[in-house]
mmCIF file of C-alpha atoms in Angstrom:
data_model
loop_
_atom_site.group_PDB
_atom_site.id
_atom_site.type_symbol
_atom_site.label_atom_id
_atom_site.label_comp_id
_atom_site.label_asym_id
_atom_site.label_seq_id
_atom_site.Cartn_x
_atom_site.Cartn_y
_atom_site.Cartn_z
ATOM 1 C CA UNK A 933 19.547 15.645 -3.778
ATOM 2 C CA UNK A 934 15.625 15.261 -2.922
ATOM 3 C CA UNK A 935 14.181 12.599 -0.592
ATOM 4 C CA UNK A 936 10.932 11.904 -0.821
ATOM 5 C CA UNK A 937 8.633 9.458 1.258
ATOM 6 C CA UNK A 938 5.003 8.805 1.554
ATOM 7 C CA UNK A 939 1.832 6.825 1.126
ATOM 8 C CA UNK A 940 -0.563 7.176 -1.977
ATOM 9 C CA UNK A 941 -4.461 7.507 -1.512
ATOM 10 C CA UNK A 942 -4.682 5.549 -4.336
ATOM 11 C CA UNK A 943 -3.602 3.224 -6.811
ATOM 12 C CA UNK A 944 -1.619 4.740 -9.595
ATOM 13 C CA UNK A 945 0.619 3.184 -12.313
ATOM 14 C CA UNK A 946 3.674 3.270 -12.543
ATOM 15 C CA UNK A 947 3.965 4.793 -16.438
ATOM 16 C CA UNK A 948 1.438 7.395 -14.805
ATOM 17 C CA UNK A 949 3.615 8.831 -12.094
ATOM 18 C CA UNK A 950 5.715 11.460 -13.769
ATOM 19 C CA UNK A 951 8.611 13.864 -12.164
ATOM 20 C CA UNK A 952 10.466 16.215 -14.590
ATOM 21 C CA UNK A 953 9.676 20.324 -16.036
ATOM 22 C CA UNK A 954 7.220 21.780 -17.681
ATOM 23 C CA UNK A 955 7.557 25.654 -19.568
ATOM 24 C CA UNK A 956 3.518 26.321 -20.500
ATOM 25 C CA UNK A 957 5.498 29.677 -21.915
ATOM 26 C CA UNK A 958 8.126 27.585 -24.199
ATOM 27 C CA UNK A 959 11.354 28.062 -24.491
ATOM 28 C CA UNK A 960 13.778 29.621 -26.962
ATOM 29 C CA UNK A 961 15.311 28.162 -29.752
ATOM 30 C CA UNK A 962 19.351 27.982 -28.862
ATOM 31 C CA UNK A 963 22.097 27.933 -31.693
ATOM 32 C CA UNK A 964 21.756 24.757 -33.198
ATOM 33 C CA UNK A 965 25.321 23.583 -32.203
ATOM 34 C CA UNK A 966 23.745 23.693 -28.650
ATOM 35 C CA UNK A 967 20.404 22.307 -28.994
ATOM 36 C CA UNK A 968 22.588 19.186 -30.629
ATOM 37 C CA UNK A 969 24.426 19.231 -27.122
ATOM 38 C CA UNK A 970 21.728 19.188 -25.174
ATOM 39 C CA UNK A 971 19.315 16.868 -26.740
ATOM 40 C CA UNK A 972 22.314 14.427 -27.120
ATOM 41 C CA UNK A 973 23.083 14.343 -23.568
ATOM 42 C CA UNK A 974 19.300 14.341 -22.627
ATOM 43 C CA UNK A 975 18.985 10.728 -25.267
ATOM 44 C CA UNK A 976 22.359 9.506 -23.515
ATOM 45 C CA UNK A 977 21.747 10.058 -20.041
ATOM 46 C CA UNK A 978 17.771 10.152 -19.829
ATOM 47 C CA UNK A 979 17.220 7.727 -22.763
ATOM 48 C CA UNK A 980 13.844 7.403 -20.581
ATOM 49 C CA UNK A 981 13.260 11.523 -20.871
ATOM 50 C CA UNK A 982 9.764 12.519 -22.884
ATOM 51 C CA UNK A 983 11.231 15.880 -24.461
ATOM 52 C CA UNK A 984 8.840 17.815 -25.669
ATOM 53 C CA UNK A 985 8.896 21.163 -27.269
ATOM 54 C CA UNK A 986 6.726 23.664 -29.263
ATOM 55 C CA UNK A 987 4.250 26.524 -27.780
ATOM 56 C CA UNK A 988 4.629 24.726 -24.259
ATOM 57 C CA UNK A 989 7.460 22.396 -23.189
ATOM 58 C CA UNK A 990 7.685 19.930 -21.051
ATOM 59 C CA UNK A 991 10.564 17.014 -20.208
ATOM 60 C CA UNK A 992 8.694 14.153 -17.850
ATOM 61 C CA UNK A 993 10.097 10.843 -17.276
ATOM 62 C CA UNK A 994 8.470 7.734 -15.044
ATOM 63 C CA UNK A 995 9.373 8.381 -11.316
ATOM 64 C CA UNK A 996 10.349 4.792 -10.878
ATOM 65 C CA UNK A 997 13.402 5.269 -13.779
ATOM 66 C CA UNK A 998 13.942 8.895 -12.362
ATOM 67 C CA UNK A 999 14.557 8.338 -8.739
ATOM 68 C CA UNK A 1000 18.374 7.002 -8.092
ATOM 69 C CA UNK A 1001 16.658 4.959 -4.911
ATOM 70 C CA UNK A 1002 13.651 3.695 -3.991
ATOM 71 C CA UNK A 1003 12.892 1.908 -0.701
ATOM 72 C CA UNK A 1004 8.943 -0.070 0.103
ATOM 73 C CA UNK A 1005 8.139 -0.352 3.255
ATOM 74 C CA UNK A 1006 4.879 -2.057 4.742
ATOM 75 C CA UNK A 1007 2.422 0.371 5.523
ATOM 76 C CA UNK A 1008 3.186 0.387 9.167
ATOM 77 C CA UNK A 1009 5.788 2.670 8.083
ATOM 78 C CA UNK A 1010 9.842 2.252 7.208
ATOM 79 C CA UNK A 1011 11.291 4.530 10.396
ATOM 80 C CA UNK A 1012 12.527 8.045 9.897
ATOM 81 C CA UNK A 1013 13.297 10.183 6.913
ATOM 82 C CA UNK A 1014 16.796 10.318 6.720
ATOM 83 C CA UNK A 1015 18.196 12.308 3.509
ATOM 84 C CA UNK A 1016 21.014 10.763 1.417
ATOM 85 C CA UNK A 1017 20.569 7.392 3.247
ATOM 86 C CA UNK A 1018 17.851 5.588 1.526
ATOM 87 C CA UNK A 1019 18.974 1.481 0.702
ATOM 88 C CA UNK A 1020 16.979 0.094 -2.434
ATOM 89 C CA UNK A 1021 15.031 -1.991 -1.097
ATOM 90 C CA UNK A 1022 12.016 -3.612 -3.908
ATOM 91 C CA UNK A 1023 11.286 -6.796 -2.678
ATOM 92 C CA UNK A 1024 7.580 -5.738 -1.687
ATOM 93 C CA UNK A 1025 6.870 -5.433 -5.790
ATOM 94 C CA UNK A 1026 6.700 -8.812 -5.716
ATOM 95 C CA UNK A 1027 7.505 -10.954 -8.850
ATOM 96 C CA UNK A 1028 10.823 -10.526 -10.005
ATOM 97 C CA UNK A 1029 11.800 -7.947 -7.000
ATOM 98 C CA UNK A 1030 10.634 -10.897 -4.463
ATOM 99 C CA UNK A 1031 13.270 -12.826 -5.807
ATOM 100 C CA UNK A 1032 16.271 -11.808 -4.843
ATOM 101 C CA UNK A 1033 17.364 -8.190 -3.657
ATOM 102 C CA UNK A 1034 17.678 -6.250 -6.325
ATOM 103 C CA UNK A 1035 20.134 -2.781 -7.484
ATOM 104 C CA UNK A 1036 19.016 0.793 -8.696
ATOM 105 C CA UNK A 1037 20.761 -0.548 -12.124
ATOM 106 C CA UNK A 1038 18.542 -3.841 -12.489
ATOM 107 C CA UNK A 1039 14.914 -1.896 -11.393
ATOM 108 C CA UNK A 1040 16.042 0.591 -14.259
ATOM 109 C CA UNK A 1041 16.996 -2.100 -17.130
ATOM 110 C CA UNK A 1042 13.253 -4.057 -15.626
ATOM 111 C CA UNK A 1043 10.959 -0.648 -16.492
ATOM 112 C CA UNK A 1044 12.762 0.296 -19.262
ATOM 113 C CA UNK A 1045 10.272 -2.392 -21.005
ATOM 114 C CA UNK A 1046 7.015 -0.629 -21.335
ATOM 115 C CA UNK A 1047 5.459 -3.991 -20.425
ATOM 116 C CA UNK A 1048 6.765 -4.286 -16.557
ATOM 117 C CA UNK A 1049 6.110 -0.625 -16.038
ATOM 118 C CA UNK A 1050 2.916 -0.723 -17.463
ATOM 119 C CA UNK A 1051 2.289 -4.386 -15.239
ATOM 120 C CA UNK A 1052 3.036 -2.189 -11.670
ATOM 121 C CA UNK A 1053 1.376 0.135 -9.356
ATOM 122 C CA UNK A 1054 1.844 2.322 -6.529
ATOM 123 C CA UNK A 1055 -0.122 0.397 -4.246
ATOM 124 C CA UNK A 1056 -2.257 2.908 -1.261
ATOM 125 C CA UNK A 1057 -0.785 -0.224 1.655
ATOM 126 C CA UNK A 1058 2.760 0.440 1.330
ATOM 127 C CA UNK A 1059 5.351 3.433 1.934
ATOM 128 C CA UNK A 1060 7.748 4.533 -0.860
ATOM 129 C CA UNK A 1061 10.591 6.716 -0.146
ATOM 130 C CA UNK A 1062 12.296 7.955 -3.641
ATOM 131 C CA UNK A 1063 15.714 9.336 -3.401
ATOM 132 C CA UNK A 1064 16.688 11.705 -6.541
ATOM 133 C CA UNK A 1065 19.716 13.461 -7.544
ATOM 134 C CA UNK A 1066 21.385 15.312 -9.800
ATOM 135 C CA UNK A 1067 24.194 17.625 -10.004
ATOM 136 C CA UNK A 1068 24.799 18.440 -14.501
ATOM 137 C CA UNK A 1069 22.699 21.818 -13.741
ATOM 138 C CA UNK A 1070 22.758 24.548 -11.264
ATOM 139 C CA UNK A 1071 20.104 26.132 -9.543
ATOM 140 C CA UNK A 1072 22.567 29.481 -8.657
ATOM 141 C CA UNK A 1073 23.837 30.527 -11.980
ATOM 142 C CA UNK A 1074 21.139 28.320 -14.206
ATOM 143 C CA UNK A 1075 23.953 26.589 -16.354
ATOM 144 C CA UNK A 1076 24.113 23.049 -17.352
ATOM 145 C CA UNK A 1077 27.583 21.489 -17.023
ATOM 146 C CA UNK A 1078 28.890 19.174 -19.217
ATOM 147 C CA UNK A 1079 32.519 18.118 -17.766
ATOM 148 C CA UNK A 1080 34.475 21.306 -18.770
ATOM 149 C CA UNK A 1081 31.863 22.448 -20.551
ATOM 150 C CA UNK A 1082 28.680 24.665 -19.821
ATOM 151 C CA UNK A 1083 25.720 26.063 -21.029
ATOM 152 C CA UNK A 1084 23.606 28.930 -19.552
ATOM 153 C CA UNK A 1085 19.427 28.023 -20.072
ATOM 154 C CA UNK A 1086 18.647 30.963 -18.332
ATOM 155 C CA UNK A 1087 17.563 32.385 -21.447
ATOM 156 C CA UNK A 1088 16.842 29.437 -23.402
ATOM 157 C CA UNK A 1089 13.730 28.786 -20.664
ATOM 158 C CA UNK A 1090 12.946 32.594 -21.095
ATOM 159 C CA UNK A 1091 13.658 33.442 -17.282
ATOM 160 C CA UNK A 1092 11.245 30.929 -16.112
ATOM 161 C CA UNK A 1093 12.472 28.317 -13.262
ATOM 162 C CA UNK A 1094 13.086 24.552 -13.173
ATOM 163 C CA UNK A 1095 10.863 22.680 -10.996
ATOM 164 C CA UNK A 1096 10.925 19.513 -9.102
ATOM 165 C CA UNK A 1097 7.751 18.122 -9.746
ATOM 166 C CA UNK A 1098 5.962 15.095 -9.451
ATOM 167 C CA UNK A 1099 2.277 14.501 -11.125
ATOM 168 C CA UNK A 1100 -0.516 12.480 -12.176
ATOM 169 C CA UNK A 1101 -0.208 12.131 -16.410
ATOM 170 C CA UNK A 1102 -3.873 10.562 -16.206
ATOM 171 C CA UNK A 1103 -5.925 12.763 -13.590
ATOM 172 C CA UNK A 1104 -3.185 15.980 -14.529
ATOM 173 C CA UNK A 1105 -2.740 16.401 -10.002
ATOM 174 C CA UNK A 1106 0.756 17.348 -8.885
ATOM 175 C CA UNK A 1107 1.721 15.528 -6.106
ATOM 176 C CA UNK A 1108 4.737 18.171 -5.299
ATOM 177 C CA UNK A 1109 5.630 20.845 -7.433
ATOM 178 C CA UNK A 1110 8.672 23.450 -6.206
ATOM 179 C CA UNK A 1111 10.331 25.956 -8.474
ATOM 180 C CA UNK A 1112 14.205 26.896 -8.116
ATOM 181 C CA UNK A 1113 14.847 30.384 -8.860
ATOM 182 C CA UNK A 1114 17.618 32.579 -8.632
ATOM 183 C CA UNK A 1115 18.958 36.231 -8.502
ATOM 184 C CA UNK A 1116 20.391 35.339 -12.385
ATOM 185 C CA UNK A 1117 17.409 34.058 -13.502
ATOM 186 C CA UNK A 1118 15.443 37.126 -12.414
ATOM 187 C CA UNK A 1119 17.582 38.901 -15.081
ATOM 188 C CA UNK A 1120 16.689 36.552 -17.536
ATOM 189 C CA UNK A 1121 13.101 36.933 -16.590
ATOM 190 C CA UNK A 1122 13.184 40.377 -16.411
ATOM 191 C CA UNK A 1123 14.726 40.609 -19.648
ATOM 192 C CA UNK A 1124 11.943 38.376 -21.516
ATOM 193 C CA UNK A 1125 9.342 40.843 -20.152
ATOM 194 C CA UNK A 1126 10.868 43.965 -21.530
ATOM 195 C CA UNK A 1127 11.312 42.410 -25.084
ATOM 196 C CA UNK A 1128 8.002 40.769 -25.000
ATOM 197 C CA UNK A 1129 6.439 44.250 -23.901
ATOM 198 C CA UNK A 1130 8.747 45.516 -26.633
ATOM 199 C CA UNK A 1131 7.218 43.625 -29.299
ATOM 200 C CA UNK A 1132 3.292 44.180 -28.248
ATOM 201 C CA UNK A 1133 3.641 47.329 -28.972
ATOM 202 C CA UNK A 1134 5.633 47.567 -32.027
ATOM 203 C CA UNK A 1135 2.578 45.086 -33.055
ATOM 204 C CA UNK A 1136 0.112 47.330 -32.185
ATOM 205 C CA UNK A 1137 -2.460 48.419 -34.448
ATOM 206 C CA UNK A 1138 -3.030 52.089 -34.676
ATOM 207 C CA UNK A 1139 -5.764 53.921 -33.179
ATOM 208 C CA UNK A 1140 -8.162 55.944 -35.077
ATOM 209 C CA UNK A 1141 -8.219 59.334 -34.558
#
């Protein structure tokens, strides 16, 4: 899990604030039996998730439907950062936050309408701190777990790591931006160079002599 907590120079909108991956190398093209898997449990479980792929690939998804907690705090600041322990706590949205205390599940089923998430900023007065989680892939041996069943991406992503990221989609900043590797992935990576290197010079045009 990641805790995050801060203050933002300025205003930003809540559609704007992304967190996710982006490959500006691409990735591979997996059997099609497991690109069904994955896409399927990417629409199920991140029906929020902008999936992108092509020459670059990205997957980017609103902060505010990503994080598993959020907490505002006045801008006095909400005490200290404690990891795994953040409470929801909304109110200071106002509106329909300000009415009654509301749970992780009811702030995702509110900006799930593009309306409301377009409608709400991150506001430079308060403190956010976003709690995020997940534990389908693994940063050791780079394979996404589905119950019983796995799938190495290692290759798929062409050796190149996940990141936890967090960025501007208007002004293109990143806000945080941390890549996971591992001693597997290296392999991968390593791998991807040789064949790449491979194929640049079977492409090659000859030299005159």
């Amino acid at each position: 899990s990641f805790t995050l907590k801060g203050r933002f120079k300025r205003r930003v909108k809540f559609s704007d604030l992304l967190i996710g991956h982006e490959f500006n190398d691409g990735v591979l093209n997996p059997p099609n039996w497991q690109r069904k898997l994955i896409l399927g449990f990417l629409n199920r479980f991140f029906p929020h998730l902008d999936v992108k792929l092509g020459r670059t690939a990205s997957a980017l998804a609103p902060v505010v439907l990503e994080c598993k907690r959020l907490k505002v705090s006045g801008a006095s600041g909400g005490g200290e950062l404690n990891k795994c322990d953040v409470v929801e706590d909304t109110a200071l949205l106002g509106d329909y936050f300000a009415e009654k205390p509301r749970s992780p599940a009811e702030r995702l089923r509110y900006f799930r309408r593009a309306e409301n998430l377009e409608g709400h900023w991150f506001e430079p007065g308060l403190e956010y701190t976003f709690e995020f989680y997940q534990n389908n892939l693994s940063f050791v041996d780079y394979k996404l777990r589905f119950g019983l069943l796995s799938i190495g991406i290692g290759k798929i992503v062409k050796g190149n790591p996940v990141q936890f990221l967090i960025k501007d989609a208007q002004t293109k900043d990143y806000l945080c931006y941390f890549q996971f590797w591992s001693e597997r992935l290296l392999r991968f990576r390593q791998s991807a160079s040789v064949k790449q290197h491979a194929a640049a010079e079977t492409t090659e045009p000859d030299k005159p002599v």
